[in-house]
Amino acid sequence: MIKFEEALKLVNSVNFSLATVRVDINQSLGHVLAEDVFSDIQMPPFNKSAVDGYACRNSDLKNTLEVIEVIPAGVSPTKSVGPNQCSKIMTGAPVPIGADSVIMVEDVEEISEKKIRYLKDDVKDNICYIGEDLKEGEKVLEKGTPIQPQHIAVMATAGAVSPLVYKKVRVAVISTGDELVEPHFKPASSQIRNSNAYQLVAQVNKIGAIPEYIGIAKDTEESTREMLLKAFENNDVVLLTGGVSMGDYDYVPQVLNEMGIKLQFKSIAVQPGRPTVFGIKNNQFIFGLPGNPVSSFVQFELLVKPLIYRLSGYAFKPPKIGLPMGVDYRRKKSGRLSWLPVEINAKGEVIPLEYHGSAHINALVNARGLIAIPVGETELKKGTIVDVRQI
Ligand code: AMP
Ligand code: MG
């Protein structure tokens, strides 16, 4: 058994190479940028009206103004604005030469068809100036950015319609256990539904990797080996749950060894998730996660997610926020690092979830994060600030 910190270090120090691909901007969500992105234009590309109104000269605001043209968005002005003149202008249209302000339509009285008067004293210029958001050639996104919808808007603006990205990581998911049936069926006595595989597929999807569900392996060496061979065919990472404890039918570590997979660790001093296995097969990686759904969920968050993100080209740092405990928490044993699923109440306080063992699947329903209780510590007092690792 190794310490959790050592296990994490082993996972974080694996060697791998990153492959890149150009994708259409609409396929780029969830990929990580493999190059910096620069803008090929300035933004705005012209002095742009921020409001619907009249473009005029600030020095003329007290006078009656003559309306000389109407400028819709997408149309260039044909006239320059002179003394006591104005052009009616729509939001997003280019401000005509000669005008230094746009007065809002709401603040104007139409005296006649071509004459207006400003009803207020002062005005903001209401102009978005050429290049004030972006300069041509300016770097707008950094290599290593995990692409979110707001980055796609920036790429669209900058004309970067086929960004170079890292390939998505392919992740196989296998469940093991003779007691398992797929959730589509009602379990007979002595059976339970396979929840882990579906949870893992969703966890993989959520972080932008591509899951492949392989199926349920029987508790035999042959079945475990057969599923593993299939899983390794097309995937970068294999996740397998169950079969890693000390039971008579827990074949996973043995089969992995026989397949020539170098096991980096077989159990970790962590709770939940002690029987977690990690191995390397050339450029591929395998986690044997505990069968208990809570343990599997937590160890995915703690060990698998950082690896998948790194293989995706993203230097992931788990997001944490410091919040006060809303209740006293006590545990009996303190020999292992413990990760508790917690919820956050309306007052912004941390409440550990009622959690009576790592098979307690619905304990996680309201989980917003995980908090760590270090080795040697047994209690957390109400009001203590704890780091909540967001999930
Ligand atoms: P194991 O590590 O195979 O001994 O499994 C530990 C516990 O987790 C047992 O109670 C299993 O029935 C349960 N378990 C294993 N795999 C799954 C799964 N895919 N979905 C739900 N529970 C599981
Ligand atoms: Mg089992």
XYZ file of N, CA and C and ligand atoms in Angstrom, residues 175-176 179-180 192-197 241-245 250 290-293, ligand 1:
83
model
N -16.901 -3.189 -16.713
C -17.326 -3.590 -15.364
C -16.956 -5.048 -15.178
N -16.715 -5.450 -13.954
C -16.509 -6.880 -13.700
C -17.448 -7.328 -12.588
N -22.294 -10.804 -10.447
C -23.571 -10.368 -9.858
C -24.240 -9.250 -10.657
N -23.559 -8.753 -11.686
C -24.056 -7.536 -12.349
C -25.013 -7.833 -13.494
N -27.155 -7.360 -8.822
C -27.358 -5.904 -8.702
C -27.151 -5.266 -10.065
N -27.674 -4.060 -10.188
C -27.521 -3.371 -11.472
C -26.119 -2.767 -11.590
N -25.606 -2.797 -12.798
C -24.312 -2.205 -13.114
C -24.464 -0.689 -13.164
N -24.047 -0.017 -12.107
C -24.134 1.457 -12.131
C -22.787 2.091 -12.464
N -21.717 1.418 -12.085
C -20.378 2.023 -12.277
C -20.070 2.379 -13.716
N -20.356 1.443 -14.622
C -19.956 1.673 -16.010
C -20.636 2.918 -16.547
N -13.831 -1.589 -13.357
C -14.233 -1.515 -11.950
C -14.537 -2.891 -11.425
N -14.261 -3.049 -10.140
C -14.500 -4.317 -9.458
C -13.360 -5.289 -9.713
N -13.382 -6.369 -8.944
C -12.390 -7.428 -9.145
C -10.996 -7.085 -8.671
N -10.878 -5.957 -7.951
C -9.539 -5.567 -7.506
C -9.340 -5.766 -5.988
N -10.376 -6.275 -5.302
C -10.206 -6.449 -3.856
C -9.516 -7.788 -3.580
N -11.362 -12.111 -7.439
C -10.838 -10.815 -7.863
C -9.546 -11.017 -8.652
N -12.129 0.453 -7.614
C -12.927 -0.392 -6.728
C -14.338 -0.582 -7.282
N -14.963 -1.690 -6.910
C -16.307 -1.976 -7.395
C -17.361 -1.083 -6.781
N -17.104 -0.618 -5.562
C -18.106 0.215 -4.917
C -18.257 1.538 -5.654
N -19.492 1.877 -5.998
C -19.711 3.054 -6.839
C -19.165 4.368 -6.265
P -15.507 -6.008 -6.001
O -14.397 -4.997 -5.982
O -15.644 -6.671 -7.327
O -15.376 -6.969 -4.884
O -16.847 -5.190 -5.764
C -17.082 -4.494 -4.553
C -18.546 -4.168 -4.406
O -18.965 -3.294 -5.430
C -19.476 -5.376 -4.502
O -20.507 -5.208 -3.563
C -20.009 -5.304 -5.887
O -21.240 -5.926 -6.032
C -20.096 -3.820 -6.135
N -19.938 -3.536 -7.560
C -18.962 -4.012 -8.353
N -19.087 -3.601 -9.603
C -20.189 -2.812 -9.629
C -20.864 -2.077 -10.655
N -20.403 -2.077 -11.904
N -21.959 -1.363 -10.332
C -22.410 -1.370 -9.065
N -21.821 -2.014 -8.050
C -20.733 -2.749 -8.318
